[in-house]
Coordinates of N, CA and C in Angstrom, one line a residue:
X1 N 88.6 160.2 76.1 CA 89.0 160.4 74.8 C 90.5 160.3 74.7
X2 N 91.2 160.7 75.6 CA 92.8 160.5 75.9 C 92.5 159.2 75.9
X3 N 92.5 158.4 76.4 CA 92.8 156.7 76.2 C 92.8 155.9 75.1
X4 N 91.6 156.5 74.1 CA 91.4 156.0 72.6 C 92.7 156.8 71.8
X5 N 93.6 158.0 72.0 CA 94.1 158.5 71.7 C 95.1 158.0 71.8
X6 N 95.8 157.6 73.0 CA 96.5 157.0 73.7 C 97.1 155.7 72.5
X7 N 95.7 155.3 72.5 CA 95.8 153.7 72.1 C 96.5 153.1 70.7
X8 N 95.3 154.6 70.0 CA 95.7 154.4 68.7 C 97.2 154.9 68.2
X9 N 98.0 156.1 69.0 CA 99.2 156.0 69.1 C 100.0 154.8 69.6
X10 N 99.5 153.8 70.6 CA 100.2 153.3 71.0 C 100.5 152.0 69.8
X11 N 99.2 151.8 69.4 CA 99.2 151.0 68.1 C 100.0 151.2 67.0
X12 N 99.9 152.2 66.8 CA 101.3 152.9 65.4 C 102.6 152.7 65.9
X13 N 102.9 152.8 66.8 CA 104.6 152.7 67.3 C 104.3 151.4 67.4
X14 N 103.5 150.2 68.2 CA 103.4 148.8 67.9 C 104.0 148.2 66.5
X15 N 103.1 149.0 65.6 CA 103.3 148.1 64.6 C 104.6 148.4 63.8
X16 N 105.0 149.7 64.0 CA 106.7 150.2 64.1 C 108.1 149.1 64.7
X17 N 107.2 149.1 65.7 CA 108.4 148.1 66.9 C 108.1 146.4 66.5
X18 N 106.9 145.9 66.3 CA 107.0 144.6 65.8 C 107.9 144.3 64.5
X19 N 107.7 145.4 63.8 CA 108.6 145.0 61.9 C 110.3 145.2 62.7
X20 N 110.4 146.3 63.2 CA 111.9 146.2 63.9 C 112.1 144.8 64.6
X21 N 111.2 144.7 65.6 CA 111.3 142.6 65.9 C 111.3 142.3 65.8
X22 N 110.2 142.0 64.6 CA 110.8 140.9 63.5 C 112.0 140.8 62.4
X23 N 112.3 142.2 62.2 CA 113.2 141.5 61.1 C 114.3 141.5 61.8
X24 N 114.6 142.0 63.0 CA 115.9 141.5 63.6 C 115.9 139.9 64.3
X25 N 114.9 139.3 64.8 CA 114.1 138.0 65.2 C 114.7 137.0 63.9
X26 N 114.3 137.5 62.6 CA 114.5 136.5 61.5 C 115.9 136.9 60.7
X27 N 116.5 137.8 60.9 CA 118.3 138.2 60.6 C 119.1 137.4 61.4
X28 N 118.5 137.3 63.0 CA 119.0 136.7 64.0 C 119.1 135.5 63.6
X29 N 118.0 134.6 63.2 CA 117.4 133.5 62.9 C 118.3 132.7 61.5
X30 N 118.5 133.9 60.7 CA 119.5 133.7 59.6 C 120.7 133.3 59.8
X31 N 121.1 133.7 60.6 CA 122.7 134.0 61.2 C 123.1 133.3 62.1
X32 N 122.0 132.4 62.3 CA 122.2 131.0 63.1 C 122.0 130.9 64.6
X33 N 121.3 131.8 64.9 CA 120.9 132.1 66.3 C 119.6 131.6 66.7
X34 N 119.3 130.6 67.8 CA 118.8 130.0 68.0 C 117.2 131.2 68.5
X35 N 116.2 130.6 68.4 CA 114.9 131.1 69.0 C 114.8 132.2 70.2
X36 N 115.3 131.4 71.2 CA 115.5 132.0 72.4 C 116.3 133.6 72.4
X37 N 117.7 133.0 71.8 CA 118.5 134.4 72.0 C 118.0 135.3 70.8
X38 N 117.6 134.6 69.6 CA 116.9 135.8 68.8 C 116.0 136.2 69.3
X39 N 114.8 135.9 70.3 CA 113.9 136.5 71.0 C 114.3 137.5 71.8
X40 N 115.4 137.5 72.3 CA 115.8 138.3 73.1 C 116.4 139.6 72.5
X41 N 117.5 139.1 71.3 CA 118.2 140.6 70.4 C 116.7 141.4 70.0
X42 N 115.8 140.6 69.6 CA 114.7 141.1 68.9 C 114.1 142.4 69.8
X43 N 113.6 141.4 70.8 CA 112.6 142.4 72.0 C 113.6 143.6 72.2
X44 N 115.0 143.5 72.1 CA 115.8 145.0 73.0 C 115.4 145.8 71.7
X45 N 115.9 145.2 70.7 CA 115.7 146.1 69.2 C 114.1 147.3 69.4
X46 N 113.7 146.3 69.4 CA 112.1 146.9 68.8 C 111.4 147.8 70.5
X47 N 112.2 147.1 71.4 CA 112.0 148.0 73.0 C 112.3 150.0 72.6
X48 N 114.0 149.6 71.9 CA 114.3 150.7 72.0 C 113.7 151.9 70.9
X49 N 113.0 151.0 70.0 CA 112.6 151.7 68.9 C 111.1 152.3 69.6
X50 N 110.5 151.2 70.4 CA 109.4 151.4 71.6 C 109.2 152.8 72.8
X51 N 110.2 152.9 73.1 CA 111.0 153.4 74.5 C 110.5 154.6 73.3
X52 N 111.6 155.5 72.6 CA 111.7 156.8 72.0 C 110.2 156.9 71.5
X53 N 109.6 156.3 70.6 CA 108.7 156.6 69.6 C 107.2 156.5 71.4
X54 N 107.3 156.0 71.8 CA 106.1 155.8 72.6 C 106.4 157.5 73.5
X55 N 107.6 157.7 74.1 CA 107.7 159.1 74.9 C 106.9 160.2 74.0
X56 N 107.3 160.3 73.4 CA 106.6 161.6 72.3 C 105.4 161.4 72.1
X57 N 104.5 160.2 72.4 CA 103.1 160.4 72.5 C 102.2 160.1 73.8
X58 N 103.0 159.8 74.9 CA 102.2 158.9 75.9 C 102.9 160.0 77.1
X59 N 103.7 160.9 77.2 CA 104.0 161.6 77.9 C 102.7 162.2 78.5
X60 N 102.8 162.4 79.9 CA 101.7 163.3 80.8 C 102.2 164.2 81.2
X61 N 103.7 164.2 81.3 CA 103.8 165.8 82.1 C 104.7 166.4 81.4
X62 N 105.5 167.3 82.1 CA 106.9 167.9 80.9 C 107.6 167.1 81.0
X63 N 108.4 167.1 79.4 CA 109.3 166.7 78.8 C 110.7 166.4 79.7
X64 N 111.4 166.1 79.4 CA 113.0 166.0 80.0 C 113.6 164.9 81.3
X65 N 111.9 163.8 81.4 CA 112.1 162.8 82.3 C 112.8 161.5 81.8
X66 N 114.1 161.7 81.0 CA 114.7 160.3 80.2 C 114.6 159.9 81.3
X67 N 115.5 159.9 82.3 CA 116.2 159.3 83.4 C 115.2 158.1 84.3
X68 N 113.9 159.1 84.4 CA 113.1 158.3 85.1 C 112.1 157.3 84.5
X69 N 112.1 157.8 83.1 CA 111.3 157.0 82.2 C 111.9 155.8 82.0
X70 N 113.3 156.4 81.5 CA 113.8 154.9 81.2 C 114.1 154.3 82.1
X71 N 114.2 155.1 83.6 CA 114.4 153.1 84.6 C 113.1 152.4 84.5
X72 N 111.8 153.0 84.3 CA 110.6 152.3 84.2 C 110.5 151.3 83.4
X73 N 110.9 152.2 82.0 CA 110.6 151.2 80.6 C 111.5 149.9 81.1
X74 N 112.3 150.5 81.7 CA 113.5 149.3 81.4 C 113.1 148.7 82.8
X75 N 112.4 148.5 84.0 CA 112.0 147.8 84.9 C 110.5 147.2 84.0
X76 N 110.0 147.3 82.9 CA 108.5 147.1 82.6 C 109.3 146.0 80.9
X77 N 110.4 146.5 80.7 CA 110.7 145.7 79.4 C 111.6 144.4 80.0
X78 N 112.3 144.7 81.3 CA 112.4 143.1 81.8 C 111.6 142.3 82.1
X79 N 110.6 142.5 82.9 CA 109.8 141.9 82.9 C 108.9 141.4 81.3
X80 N 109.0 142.2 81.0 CA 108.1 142.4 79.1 C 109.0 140.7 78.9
X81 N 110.1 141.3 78.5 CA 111.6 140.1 78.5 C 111.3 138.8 78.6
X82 N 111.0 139.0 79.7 CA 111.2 137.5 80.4 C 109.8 136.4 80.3
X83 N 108.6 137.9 80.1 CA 107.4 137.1 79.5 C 107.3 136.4 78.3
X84 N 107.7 137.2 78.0 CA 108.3 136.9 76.1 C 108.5 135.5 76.1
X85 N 110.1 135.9 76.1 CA 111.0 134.5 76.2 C 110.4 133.1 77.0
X86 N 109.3 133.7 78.5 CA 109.1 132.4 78.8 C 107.7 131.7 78.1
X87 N 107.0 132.7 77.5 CA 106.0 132.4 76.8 C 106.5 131.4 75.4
X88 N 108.1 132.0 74.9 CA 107.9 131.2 73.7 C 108.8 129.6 74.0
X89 N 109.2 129.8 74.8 CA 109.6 128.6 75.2 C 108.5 127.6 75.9
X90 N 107.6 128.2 76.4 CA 106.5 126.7 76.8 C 106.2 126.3 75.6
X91 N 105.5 127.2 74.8 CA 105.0 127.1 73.7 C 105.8 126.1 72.5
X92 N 106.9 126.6 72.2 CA 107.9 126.0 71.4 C 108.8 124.6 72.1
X93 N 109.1 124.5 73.0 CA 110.2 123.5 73.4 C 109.2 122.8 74.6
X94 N 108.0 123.2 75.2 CA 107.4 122.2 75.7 C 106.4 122.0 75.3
X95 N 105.4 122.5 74.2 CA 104.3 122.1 73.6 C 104.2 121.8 72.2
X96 N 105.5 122.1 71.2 CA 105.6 121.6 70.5 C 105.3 122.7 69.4
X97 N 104.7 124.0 69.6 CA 104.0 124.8 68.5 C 105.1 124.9 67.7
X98 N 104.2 125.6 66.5 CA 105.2 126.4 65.6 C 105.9 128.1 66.1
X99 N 107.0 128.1 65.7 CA 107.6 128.9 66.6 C 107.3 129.9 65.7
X100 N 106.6 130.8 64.8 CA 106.3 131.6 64.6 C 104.9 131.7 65.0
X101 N 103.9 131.0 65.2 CA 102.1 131.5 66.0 C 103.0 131.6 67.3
X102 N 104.0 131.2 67.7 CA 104.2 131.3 69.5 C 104.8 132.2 69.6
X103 N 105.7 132.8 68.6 CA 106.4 134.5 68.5 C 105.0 135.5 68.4
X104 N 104.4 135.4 67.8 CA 103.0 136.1 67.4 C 102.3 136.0 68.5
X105 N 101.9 134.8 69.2 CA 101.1 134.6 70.9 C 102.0 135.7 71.8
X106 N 103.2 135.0 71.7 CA 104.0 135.8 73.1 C 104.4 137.4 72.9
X107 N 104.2 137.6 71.5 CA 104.1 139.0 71.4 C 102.9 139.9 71.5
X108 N 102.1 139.4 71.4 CA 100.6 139.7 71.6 C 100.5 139.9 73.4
X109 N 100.5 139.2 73.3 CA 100.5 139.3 75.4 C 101.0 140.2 76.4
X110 N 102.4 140.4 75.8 CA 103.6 141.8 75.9 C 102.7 142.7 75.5
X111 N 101.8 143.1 74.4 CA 101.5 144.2 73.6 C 100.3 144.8 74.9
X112 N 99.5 143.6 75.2 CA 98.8 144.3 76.0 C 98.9 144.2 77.4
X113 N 99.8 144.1 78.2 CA 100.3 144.3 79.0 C 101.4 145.6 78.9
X114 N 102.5 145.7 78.2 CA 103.0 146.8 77.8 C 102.3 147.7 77.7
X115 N 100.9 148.0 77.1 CA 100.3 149.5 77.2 C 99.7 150.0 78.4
X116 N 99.2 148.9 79.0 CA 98.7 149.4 80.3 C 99.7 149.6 81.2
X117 N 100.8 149.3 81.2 CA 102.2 149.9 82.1 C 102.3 150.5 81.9
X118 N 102.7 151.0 80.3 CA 103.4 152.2 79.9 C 102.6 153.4 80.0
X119 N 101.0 153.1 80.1 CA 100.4 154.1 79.9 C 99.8 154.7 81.5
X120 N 100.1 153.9 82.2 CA 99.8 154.1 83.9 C 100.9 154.2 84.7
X121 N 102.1 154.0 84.2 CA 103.1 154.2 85.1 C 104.2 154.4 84.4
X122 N 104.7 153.7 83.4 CA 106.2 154.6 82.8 C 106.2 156.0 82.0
X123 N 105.1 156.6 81.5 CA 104.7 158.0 81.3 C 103.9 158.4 81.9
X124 N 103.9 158.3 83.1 CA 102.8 158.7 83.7 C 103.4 159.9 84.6
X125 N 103.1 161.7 85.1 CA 103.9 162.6 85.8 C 104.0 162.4 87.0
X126 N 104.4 161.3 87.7 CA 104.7 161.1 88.8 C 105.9 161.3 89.3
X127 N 106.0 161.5 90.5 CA 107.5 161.3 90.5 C 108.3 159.8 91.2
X128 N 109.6 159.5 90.1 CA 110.3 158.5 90.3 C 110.4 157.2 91.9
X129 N 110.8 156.0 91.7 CA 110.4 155.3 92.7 C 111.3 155.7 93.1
X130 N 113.0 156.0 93.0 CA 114.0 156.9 93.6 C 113.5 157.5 94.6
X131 N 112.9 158.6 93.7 CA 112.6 160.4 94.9 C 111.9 160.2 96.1
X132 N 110.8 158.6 96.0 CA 109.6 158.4 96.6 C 110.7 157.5 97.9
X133 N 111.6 156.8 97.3 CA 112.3 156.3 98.3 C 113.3 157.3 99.4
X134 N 113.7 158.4 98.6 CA 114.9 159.2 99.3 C 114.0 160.0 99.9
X135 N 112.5 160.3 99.4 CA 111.5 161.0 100.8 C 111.1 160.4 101.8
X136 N 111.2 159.2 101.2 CA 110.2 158.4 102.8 C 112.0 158.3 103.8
X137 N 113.1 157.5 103.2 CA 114.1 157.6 104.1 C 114.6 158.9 104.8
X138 N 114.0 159.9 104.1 CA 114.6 161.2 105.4 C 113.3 161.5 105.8
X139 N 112.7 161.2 105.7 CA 111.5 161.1 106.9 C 111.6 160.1 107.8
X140 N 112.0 158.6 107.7 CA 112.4 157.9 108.7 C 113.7 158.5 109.3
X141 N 114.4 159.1 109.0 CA 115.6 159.8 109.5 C 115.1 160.5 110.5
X142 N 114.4 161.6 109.7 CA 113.9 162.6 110.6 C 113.3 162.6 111.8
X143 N 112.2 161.3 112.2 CA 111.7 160.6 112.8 C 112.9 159.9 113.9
X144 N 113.5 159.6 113.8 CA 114.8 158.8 114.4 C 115.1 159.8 115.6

């Protein structure tokens, strides 16, 4: 039941963060900024509107984990990034599409990849890949 709950929150801030992508995507677009780099102002725009509005519903444990959340988001939105951008560039400059179905494709792909990250590992109460690192190296210390 958490999962469908999950989802359909995750779906509301989606469609939150896509109208923020888009209209920064097409202001960008106005303003003389080519596809690519407007893909890119776009995705941080609507990430960060992503990032806040998704904690407040996808959280698993207590509150007060910015620190760790956001190296997540932000290790899960580069990569998000880079799918993006490299999705709309096959699409647009080596296959020829229309560059709005290929914004709509390459955003679509992000969306569901983005929730299954976000919802198994960047809110998830674990602890940080940090803390997991600074425990296993004083355990190899220790060991020594």
């Amino acid at each position: 039941m958490r999962l469908a709950r999950d989802f359909v929150l995750y779906n509301l801030v989606a469609l939150g963060s896509a109208a923020v992508d888009w209209v920064v995507f097409l202001a960008l677009g106005a303003l003389g900024a080519g596809h690519l780099p407007g893909q890119v102002g776009a995705r941080m725009a609507g990430g960060l509107f992503s990032f806040f509005a998704n904690k407040r519903g996808m959280e698993t444990g207590p509150g007060g984990r910015v620190l760790v959340q956001g190296r997540r988001f932000l290790l899960l939105y580069v990569v998000s990034l880079a799918l993006s951008v490299g999705l709309l560039y096959v699409q647009v400059d080596l296959l020829g599409r229309s560059l709005y179905w290929a914004k709509l494709a390459a955003d679509g792909a992000c969306f569901l990849v983005n929730f299954a990250v976000m919802r198994g590992y960047v809110f998830r109460a674990t602890a940080g890949l940090t803390h997991r690192l600074r425990v296993a190296m004083g355990g190899v210390r220790k060991a020594a």
